[in-house]
XYZ file of C-alpha atoms in Angstrom:
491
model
C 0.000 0.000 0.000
C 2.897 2.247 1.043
C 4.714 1.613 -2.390
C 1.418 2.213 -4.457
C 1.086 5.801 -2.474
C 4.967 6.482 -3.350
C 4.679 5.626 -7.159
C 1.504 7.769 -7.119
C 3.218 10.922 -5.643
C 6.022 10.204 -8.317
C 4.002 10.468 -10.879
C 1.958 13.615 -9.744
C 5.661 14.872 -9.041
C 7.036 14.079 -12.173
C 3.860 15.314 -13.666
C 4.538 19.003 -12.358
C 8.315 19.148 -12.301
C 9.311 16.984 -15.451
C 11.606 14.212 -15.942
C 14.033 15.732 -13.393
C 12.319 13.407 -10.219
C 14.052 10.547 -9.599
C 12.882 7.604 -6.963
C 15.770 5.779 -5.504
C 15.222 2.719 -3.332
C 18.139 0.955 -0.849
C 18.768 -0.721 2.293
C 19.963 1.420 4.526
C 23.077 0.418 7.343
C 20.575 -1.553 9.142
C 18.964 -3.439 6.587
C 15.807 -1.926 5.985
C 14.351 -1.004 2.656
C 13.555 2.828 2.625
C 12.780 4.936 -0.086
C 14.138 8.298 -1.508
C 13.220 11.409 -3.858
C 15.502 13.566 -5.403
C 14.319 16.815 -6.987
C 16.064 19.905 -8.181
C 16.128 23.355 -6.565
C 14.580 25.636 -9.126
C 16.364 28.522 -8.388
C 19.703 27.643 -7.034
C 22.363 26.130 -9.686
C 24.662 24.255 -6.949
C 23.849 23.788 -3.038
C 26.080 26.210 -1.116
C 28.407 25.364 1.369
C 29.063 25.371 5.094
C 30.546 28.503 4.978
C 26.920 30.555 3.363
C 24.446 28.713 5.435
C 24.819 30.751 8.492
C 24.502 33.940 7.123
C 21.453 32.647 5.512
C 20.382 31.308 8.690
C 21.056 34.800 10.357
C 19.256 36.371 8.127
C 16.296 34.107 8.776
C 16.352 34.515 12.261
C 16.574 38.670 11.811
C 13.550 38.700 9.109
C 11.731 36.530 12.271
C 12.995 39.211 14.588
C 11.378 41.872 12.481
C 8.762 39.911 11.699
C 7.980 39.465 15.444
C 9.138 42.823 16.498
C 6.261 44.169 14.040
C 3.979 41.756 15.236
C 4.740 42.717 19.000
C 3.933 46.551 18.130
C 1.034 45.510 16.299
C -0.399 44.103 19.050
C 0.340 47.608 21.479
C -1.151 49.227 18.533
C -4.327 46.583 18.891
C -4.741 46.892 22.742
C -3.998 50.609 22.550
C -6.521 50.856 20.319
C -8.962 48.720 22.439
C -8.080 50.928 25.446
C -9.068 54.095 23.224
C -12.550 52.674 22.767
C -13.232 51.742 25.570
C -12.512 55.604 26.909
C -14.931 56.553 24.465
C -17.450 54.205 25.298
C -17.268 55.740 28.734
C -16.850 59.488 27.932
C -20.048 58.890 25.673
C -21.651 57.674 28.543
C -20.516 60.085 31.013
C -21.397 62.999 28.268
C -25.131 61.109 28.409
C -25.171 61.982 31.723
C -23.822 65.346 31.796
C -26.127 66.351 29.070
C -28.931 65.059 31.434
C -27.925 66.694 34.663
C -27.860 70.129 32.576
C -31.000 69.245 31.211
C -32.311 69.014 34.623
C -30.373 72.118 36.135
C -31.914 74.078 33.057
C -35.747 72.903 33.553
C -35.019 74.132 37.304
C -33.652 77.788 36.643
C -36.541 77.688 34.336
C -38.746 77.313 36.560
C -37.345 79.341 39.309
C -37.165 82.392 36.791
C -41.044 82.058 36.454
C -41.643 81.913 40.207
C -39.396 84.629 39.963
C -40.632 86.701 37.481
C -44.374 85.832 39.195
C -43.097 87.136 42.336
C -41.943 90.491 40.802
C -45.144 90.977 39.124
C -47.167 89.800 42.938
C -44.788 92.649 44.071
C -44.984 95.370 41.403
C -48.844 94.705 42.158
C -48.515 95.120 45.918
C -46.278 98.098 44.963
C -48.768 100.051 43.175
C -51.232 99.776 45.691
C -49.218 101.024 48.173
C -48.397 104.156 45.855
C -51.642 104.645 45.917
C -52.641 104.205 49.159
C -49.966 106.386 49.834
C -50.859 109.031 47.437
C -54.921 108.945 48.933
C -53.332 108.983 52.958
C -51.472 112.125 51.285
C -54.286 113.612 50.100
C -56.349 112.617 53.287
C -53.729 114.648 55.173
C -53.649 117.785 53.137
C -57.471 117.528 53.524
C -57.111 117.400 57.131
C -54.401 119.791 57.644
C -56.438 122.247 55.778
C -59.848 121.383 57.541
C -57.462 122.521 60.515
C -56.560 125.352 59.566
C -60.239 126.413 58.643
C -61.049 125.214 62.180
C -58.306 127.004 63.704
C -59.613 130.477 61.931
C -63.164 129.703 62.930
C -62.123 129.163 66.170
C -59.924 132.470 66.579
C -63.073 134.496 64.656
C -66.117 133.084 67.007
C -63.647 133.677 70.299
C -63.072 137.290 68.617
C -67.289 137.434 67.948
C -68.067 136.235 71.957
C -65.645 138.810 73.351
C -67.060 141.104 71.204
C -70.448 140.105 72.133
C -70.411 139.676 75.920
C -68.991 143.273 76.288
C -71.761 144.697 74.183
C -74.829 142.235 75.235
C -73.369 140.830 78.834
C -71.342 143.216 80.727
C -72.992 141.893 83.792
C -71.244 138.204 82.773
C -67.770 139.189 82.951
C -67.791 139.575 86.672
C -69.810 136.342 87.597
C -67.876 133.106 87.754
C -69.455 130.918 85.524
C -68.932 126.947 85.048
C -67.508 125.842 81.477
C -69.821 123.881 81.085
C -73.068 126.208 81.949
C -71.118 129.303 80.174
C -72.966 128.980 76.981
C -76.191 128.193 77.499
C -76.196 131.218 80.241
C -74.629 133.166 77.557
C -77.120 132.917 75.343
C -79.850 133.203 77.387
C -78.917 136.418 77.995
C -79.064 137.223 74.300
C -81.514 138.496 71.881
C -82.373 135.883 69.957
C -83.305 137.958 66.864
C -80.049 140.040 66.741
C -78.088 139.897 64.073
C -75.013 139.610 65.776
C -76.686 136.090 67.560
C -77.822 134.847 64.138
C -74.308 135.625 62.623
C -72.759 133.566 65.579
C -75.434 130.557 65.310
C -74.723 130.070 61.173
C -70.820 130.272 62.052
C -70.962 127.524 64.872
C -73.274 125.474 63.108
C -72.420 124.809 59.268
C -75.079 123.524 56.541
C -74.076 122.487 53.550
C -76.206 124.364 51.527
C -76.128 122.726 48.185
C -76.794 119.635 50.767
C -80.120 121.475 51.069
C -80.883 122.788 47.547
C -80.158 118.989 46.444
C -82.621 117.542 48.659
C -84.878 120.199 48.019
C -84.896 119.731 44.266
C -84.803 115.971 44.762
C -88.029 116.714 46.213
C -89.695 118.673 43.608
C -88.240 116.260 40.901
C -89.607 113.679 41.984
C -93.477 112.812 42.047
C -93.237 109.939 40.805
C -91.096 108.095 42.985
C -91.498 104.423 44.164
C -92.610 104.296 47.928
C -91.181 101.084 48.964
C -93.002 98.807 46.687
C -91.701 97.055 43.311
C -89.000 97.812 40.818
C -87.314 101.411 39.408
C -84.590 103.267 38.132
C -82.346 105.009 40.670
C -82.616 108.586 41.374
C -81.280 109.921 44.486
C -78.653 108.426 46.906
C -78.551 110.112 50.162
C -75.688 111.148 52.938
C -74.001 108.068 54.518
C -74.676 107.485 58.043
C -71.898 105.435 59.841
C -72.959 102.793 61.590
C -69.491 101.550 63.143
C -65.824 101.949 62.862
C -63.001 98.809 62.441
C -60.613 98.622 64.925
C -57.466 97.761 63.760
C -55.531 98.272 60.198
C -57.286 94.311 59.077
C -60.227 96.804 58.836
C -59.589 99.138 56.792
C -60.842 97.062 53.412
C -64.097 94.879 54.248
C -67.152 93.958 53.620
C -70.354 93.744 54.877
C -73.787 92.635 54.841
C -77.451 91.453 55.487
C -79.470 88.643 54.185
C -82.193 89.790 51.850
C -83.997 86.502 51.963
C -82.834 84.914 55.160
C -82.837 81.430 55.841
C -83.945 80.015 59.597
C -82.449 80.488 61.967
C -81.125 83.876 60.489
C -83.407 86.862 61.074
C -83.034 90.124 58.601
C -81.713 91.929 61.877
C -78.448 89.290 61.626
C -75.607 91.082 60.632
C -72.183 89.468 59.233
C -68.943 91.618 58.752
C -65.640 90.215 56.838
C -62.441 92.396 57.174
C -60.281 91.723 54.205
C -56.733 93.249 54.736
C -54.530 90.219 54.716
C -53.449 87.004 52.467
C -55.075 84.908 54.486
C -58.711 86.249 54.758
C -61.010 83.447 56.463
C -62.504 85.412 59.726
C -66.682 85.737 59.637
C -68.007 87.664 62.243
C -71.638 86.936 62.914
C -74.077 89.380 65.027
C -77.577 88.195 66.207
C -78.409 91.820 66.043
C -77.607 95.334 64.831
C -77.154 96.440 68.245
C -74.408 94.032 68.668
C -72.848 94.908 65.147
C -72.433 98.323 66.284
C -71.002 97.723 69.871
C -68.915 95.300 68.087
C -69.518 91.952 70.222
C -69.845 89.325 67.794
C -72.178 85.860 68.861
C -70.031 83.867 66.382
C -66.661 83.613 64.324
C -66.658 81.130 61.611
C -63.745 80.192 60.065
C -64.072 79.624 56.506
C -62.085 76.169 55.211
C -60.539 78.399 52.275
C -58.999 81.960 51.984
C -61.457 84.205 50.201
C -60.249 87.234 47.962
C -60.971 90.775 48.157
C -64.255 92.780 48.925
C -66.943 90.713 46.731
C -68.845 88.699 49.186
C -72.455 88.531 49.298
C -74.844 86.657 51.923
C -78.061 85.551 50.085
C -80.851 82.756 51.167
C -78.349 81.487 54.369
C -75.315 80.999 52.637
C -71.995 82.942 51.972
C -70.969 83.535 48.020
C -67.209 84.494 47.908
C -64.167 84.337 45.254
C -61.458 81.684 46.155
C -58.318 83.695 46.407
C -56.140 83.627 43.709
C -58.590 81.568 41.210
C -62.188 82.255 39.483
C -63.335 79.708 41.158
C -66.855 80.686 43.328
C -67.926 78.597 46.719
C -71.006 78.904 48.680
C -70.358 78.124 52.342
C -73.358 77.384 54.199
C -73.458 78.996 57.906
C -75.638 76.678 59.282
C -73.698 73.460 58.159
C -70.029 75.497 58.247
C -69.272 74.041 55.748
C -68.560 74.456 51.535
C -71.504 73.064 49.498
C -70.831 74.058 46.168
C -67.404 75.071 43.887
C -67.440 76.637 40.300
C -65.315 77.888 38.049
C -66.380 81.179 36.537
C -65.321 80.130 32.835
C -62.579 82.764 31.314
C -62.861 85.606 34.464
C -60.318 87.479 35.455
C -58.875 87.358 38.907
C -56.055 88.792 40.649
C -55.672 92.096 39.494
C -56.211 91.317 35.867
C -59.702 93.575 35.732
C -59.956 95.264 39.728
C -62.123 98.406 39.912
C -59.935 101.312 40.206
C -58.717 101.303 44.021
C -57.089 98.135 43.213
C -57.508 95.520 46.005
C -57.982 92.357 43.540
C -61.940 93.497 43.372
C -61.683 91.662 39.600
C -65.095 89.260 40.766
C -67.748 91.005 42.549
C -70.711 89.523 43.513
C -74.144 91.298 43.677
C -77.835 90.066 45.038
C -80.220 92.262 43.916
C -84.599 91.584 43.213
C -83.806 89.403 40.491
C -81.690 87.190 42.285
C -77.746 86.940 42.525
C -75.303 88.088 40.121
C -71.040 87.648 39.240
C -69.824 91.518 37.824
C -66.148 90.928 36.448
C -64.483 90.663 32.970
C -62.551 88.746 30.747
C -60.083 88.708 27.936
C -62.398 88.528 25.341
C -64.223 91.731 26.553
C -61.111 93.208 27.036
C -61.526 94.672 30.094
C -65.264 95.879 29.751
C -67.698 94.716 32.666
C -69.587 91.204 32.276
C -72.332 90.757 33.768
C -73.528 87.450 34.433
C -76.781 86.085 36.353
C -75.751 82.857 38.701
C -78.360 79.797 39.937
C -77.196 80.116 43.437
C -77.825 76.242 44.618
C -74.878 75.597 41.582
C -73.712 78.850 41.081
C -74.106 77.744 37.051
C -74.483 80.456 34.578
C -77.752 81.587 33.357
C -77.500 84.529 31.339
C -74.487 87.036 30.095
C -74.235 90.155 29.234
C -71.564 91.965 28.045
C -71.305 95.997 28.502
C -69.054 98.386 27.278
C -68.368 100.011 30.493
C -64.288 99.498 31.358
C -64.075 97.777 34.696
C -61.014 99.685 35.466
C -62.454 103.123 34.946
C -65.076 102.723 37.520
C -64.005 102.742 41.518
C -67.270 100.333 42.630
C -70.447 99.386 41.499
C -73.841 97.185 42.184
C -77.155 96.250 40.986
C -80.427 96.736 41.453
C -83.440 95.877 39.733
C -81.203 94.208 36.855
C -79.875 97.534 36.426
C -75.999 97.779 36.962
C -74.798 101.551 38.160
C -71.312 102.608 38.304
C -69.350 104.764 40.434
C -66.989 107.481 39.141
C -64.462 107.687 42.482
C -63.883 105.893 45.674
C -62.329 108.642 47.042
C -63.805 111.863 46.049
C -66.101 113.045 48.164
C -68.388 114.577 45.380
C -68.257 111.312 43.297
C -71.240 110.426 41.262
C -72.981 107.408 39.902
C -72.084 107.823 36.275
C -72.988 105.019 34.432
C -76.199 102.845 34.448
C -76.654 99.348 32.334
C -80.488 97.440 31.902
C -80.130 94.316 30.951
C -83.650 93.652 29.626
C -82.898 96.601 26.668
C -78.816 96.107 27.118
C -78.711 99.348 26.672
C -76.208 101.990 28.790
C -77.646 105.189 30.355
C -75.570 108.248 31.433
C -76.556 109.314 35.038
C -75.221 112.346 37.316
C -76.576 111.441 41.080
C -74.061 112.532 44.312
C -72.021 109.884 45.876
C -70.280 110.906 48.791
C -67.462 108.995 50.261
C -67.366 110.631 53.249
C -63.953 108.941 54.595
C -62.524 109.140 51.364
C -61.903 105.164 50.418
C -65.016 103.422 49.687
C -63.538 99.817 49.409
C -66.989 98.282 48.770
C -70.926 99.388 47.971
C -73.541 96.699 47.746
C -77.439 96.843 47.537
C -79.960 95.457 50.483
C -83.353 94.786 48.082
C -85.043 94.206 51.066
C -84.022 97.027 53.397
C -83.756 99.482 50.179
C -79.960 100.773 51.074
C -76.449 100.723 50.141
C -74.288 98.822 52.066
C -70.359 101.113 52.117
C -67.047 100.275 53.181
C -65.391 103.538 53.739
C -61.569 103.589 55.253
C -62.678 101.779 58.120
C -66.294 102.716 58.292
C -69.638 100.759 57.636
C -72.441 103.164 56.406
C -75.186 103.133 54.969
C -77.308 105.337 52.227
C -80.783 105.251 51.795
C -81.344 105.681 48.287
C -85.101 106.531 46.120
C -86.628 104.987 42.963
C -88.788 106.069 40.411
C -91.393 104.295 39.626
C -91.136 101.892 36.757
């Protein structure tokens, strides 16, 4: 078998290289039969000798030192290489994370620049209404200093008129020791009562107002045809405020308060409720059984309302309180009897906050209203831009039932309130000839221009609401609750 395979690589040999394969077979030394090929180098011409061997040995062995020197720095190459992306692999992933954390730190300045910028415009606000309850305590004290003055000169002419007067009339006086407090009613006693000089003296100490007088007088003659207690009409005539009672601390110089018009057991039309609202954190309700105890100031209950109300726009109506969440349109009825709030509702699109206030400021954009026809939201929105809506509310959901939309600018007014479906405006809170400029009907939607006195007699009416039943206005005035009865023609 082994000879076969040798004559068949001899022939495949001779096949490729020619003739020049030769096949030798011998016994070797020891006997055995072995078998040999002999085939020429085809490149060298004789084998060299001893002597050129080594060097081509040595320069085998330095082509396999080259060979493995390049192999050896191919390989530092390799792992350097490896090392190289395996850096990158980890700076991508540590830039993955950078790029998140800065992601992160960004959202938060973000959002800290809004708070920020929210806060500015909470105190720019709060600014402005400072200004200009600093300009109106200005002008409060010029008014005062002045009223001194005129005092001061009254004073120094009626001591000048009595001296004058008890030499000419009372000589007899002078020498009599006289209580202070008996002087002047001896004094005058003693007088003629139809002397000039006593009739000058008695219009100096005691001052009327005399277009007070000519306005009630032609009040009188212009109107016949007023309403006498009974049914609906336009208004006509607003008269003086009388001040019921005065706050006694600063919490009281904004507020509100009120009566219920339809009163809801066991609530009487006598019970009296009173809301200051000077503070962030308004949620006080000061009940009085009485009007005697609402002027002495001794309340018979305090509720605490379970959410801060905003501003002056409360109303009491049929046993419950209607008030403006702070900071939201959102309206709640909080029944007194049950303390508790029944209903929420958003008042779609209103603006709140100072976005539409009346013109003293003090977030007064919703103000609610109870009049005959029931109970009413006056505020505006973005859509009117700025002009008063008026909308009529169902007060067990506080759902809208009807709009309308005026063209009366909500800023541009200092206070207003309803009556009869009939919204009327007024021109100043502070002035103390103001007037009632504006009226709007909403069964013709049509605006009326009206001139009737409004006096704020403490010079920053901060609210004005209508009784129906007891026929008034209801007046916040720097500190004071007052009251003005008020006439209707008839319809």
């Amino acid at each position: 078998m082994l000879v076969a395979c040798l004559l068949l690589s001899l022939s495949l040999l001779q096949g490729a290289l020619g003739s020049t394969v030769h096949l030798r077979r011998a016994n070797d030394r020891h006997g055995r039969c072995t078998y040999s090929f002999t085939v020429p180098s085809p490149h060298e011409a004789s084998c060299p000798g001893s002597d050129q061997a080594m060097p081509a040995i040595l320069d085998l062995q330095r082509e396999s030192n080259m060979q493995r020197s390049e192999l050896e720095s191919a390989k530092a190459r390799l792992s350097l290489l490896e090392s190289l992306v395996t850096q990158s692999h980890a700076m991508e992933d540590s830039s993955a994370s950078t790029v998140e954390s800065l992601q992160r730190q960004l959202a938060s300045l973000r959002m800290e620049t809004t708070q920020q910028k929210s806060q500015a415009s909470r105190m720019e606000t709060a600014y402005r209404d400072l200004l200009r309850n600093k300009s109106s305590l200005e002008e409060e004290k010029r008014h005062l200093e002045r009223e001194k003055e005129e005092l001061e000169r009254r004073l120094e002419n009626s001591s000048q008129e009595i001296t004058q007067l008890r030499a000419n009339q009372c000589p007899q006086v002078r020498d009599t020791p006289v209580p202070d407090s008996l002087q002047r009613s001896k004094k005058v006693s003693r007088w003629d009562m139809e002397s000039p000089d006593y009739q000058e003296l008695k219009s100096e100490m005691t001052e009327v107002s005399a277009s007070s007088l000519f306005q009630e007088r032609s009040s009188h003659s212009r109107l016949g045809a007023e309403d006498t207690g009974t049914g609906c009409g336009e208004l006509v005539w607003v008269g003086e405020p009388v001040t019921l009672r005065k706050a006694e601390t600063i919490v009281g110089k904004y507020g509100v308060w009120m009566k219920d018009p339809e009163p809801a057991s066991p609530y009487t039309r006598e019970t009296t409720w009173r809301i200051d609202t000077v503070g962030t954190d308004i949620r006080q309700v000061f009940e009085y059984d009485s009007a005697d105890q609402f002027m002495q100031g001794y309340p018979s209950k305090v509720h605490i309302l379970p959410r801060s109300m905003e501003s002056t726009g409360a109303v009491i109506y049929r046993g419950s309180l209607y008030f403006q969440r702070r900071k939201s349109r959102i309206l709640a009825k909080y029944d007194l009897r049950k303390e508790t709030i029944t209903v929420q509702k958003d008042l779609t699109n209103a603006g709140y906050h100072g976005q539409f206030p009346y013109s003293w400021g003090g977030y007064t954009d919703i103000d609610l209203a109870v009049d005959e026809m029931g109970l009413w939201a006056i505020y505006s929105t973005q859509k009117a831009k700025g002009a008063i809506v008026l909308s009529t509310l169902d007060p067990e959901t506080l759902e809208i039932r009807q709009t309308w939309e005026t063209n009366i600018r909500k800023q541009s007014v200092a206070n207003s309130f309803m009556i009869c479906g009939t919204l009327y405006t007024i021109s100043s809170y502070s002035s103390p000839d103001a007037m009632i400029h504006f009226a709007y009907n909403t069964a013709t939607s049509t605006r009326k221009l009206l001139k009737i006195h409004f006096e704020n007699r403490y010079k920053y009416s901060s609210m004005v609401d209508y009784n129906p039943t007891e026929r008034k206005l209801f007046a916040w005035d720097n500190f004071n609750m007052v009251t003005y009865d008020i006439r209707l023609s008839k319809m």
